[in-house]
Amino acid sequence: MSDATGTALIVGAGGVVGRTVLDHFTGLDGWSAIAASRNPPETVDGARRVAIDLQDPADCRRRIAENADVSHIFFAAYRPAPDPVSEIEANLSMLVNLVDAAEAEAPGLRHVNLAHGQKWYGNHLGPYRTPAKEDDPRHMPPNFYYDQQDFIAARQKGKAWTWSAVRVQAPLGFSLGSPMNQVLIVGLYGSICRALGQPLNFPGPAGCFDALYQVTDPDILARSMHWMATRPGCANQAFNVTNGDLFRWRNLWPRLAAFFGVPCGEVRTRSLVDLMGDKGDVWDRLVAEHGLQSYKMDQLVNWRWGDFIFGSTYDNVSSTIKIRKTGFTNCMDSEECYLNALERLRNEKIIP
C-alpha cells in the first residue's frame, strides 16, 4: 500500500461501498476520515461526520469549506430514480456540485475516485462480453456511470488532481438501507428458512444456479480504492475489482445451507418479493428470540434486488488483470468470503 497520507472524504458513507471505505480509512495512520452523506452513520468512531446535501451547490460549498483539508474524495453516493434517464440527472448533478465545491474550497485536493459497478458493462441488461475488460465498448446508453466518468475525465484535464474509477462486482459489505446489499438478502433468507423448518432452496432459475459469478471482499475493495487513489500509475483510469476468482451458486449453496443449519434444497424458482412478502412477523420473532439488533426486515433488505441477483442466468465475470499489472495482487477465496461475511452478520447480532 502507498505511504501517502491525507484526508479522505467518503461521500455516501452509509452505503455498502461507502461504509467499507470509511472503515478502512478510520484510524489508518497518517489519514483523517470524513463520513459525508445526507444522514451520516451515527456509529463512526475516529471520523468526522458531515451532513451534506449533494443536490444543493451552496450546501456542498459550505460543507467543503468547513473541511478544507480534504485531499482525496471517494464518491460512492447514489440517488435512485424511476428510470435510467432520470438517474443521469440525479447522479451526475451530485458529482458536479461536489467537484465544483472541492475545486473552490479544498486547495489540497489530489484525487477523486468514483465507485461504479458491473452495470458499466450492461450486466443489468442481459448477457454481456466476459470476462469484461475496462476498455470494452460501451453498451447503448443511458447509463449514468458513463456520464459521471466523462465529466470527471473532462474536468480533470490540466488540473493538479487526478481521478480513478473502481468497477466492483458484488461487494459483500454491511450497510443499512442500501438496496444493493446482497449478503443481507442471503442472511435473512437463510435465517427465515431455518425458522420455518424449510430447506435452503435456490430461488432463482437453473441457469443462475450454474452460471459463473464473482464477489468482492470489503477489505479488498477498500484497499484497491486506496491503492488506485494514491498510486501515480493508476491516475486517470478505471479498474475492475473482484476477489480474483470465480464460483457457481451450485457449489456454494450446500455450504450456505450448512451455515444456516438447514438441509440443502434444490432449484425452486420463486420471486423473493412474493416469497418473503409476508415474513416480516417471522423476522420480528427472530429478533426478539435471539436478541438481535432491532431492525425491521425492510430496513435490512430489498427483495427486488435479490430477484435481480438470483435472476441472472448468464456469467458475471470481470477481468482483474489491469489492476494486477499495477502491483495490486490482493485476492481471496470467494466461497470463504461469503461465509465470513455471513459470520460477521451473526457476530454483530444482525442475523441469528
CSV table of C-alpha atoms in Angstrom, one decimal, residues 8 14 21-22 25 50 62 67 83 89 95 106 114 133 140 148 159 161 174 199-200 247 250 287 301 335:
chain,number,residue,atom,x,y,z
A,8,ALA,CA,-10.3,11.1,2.8
A,14,GLY,CA,-23.8,4.9,4.7
A,21,VAL,CA,-14.1,2.7,2.6
A,22,LEU,CA,-14.9,4.7,5.7
A,25,PHE,CA,-9.5,5.0,6.5
A,50,VAL,CA,-20.6,15.8,7.8
A,62,ARG,CA,-20.3,25.4,2.6
A,67,ASN,CA,-13.5,20.7,5.8
A,83,ASP,CA,-35.8,5.3,-15.0
A,89,GLU,CA,-29.6,13.9,-13.9
A,95,LEU,CA,-20.9,14.8,-8.5
A,106,ALA,CA,-10.2,22.4,-0.9
A,114,LEU,CA,-15.7,7.1,-8.5
A,133,LYS,CA,-12.4,-5.6,-19.6
A,140,MET,CA,-26.1,1.7,-25.8
A,148,GLN,CA,-20.0,10.6,-14.4
A,159,LYS,CA,-5.5,20.1,-13.2
A,161,TRP,CA,-5.6,16.5,-9.1
A,174,PHE,CA,-22.7,-4.3,5.6
A,199,PRO,CA,-34.6,-26.4,3.3
A,200,LEU,CA,-32.5,-23.7,1.6
A,247,PHE,CA,-17.7,-19.6,-8.3
A,250,ARG,CA,-24.4,-24.7,-7.2
A,287,VAL,CA,-35.1,-10.5,16.5
A,301,VAL,CA,-33.2,-5.9,2.7
A,335,GLU,CA,-16.8,-19.1,-1.0
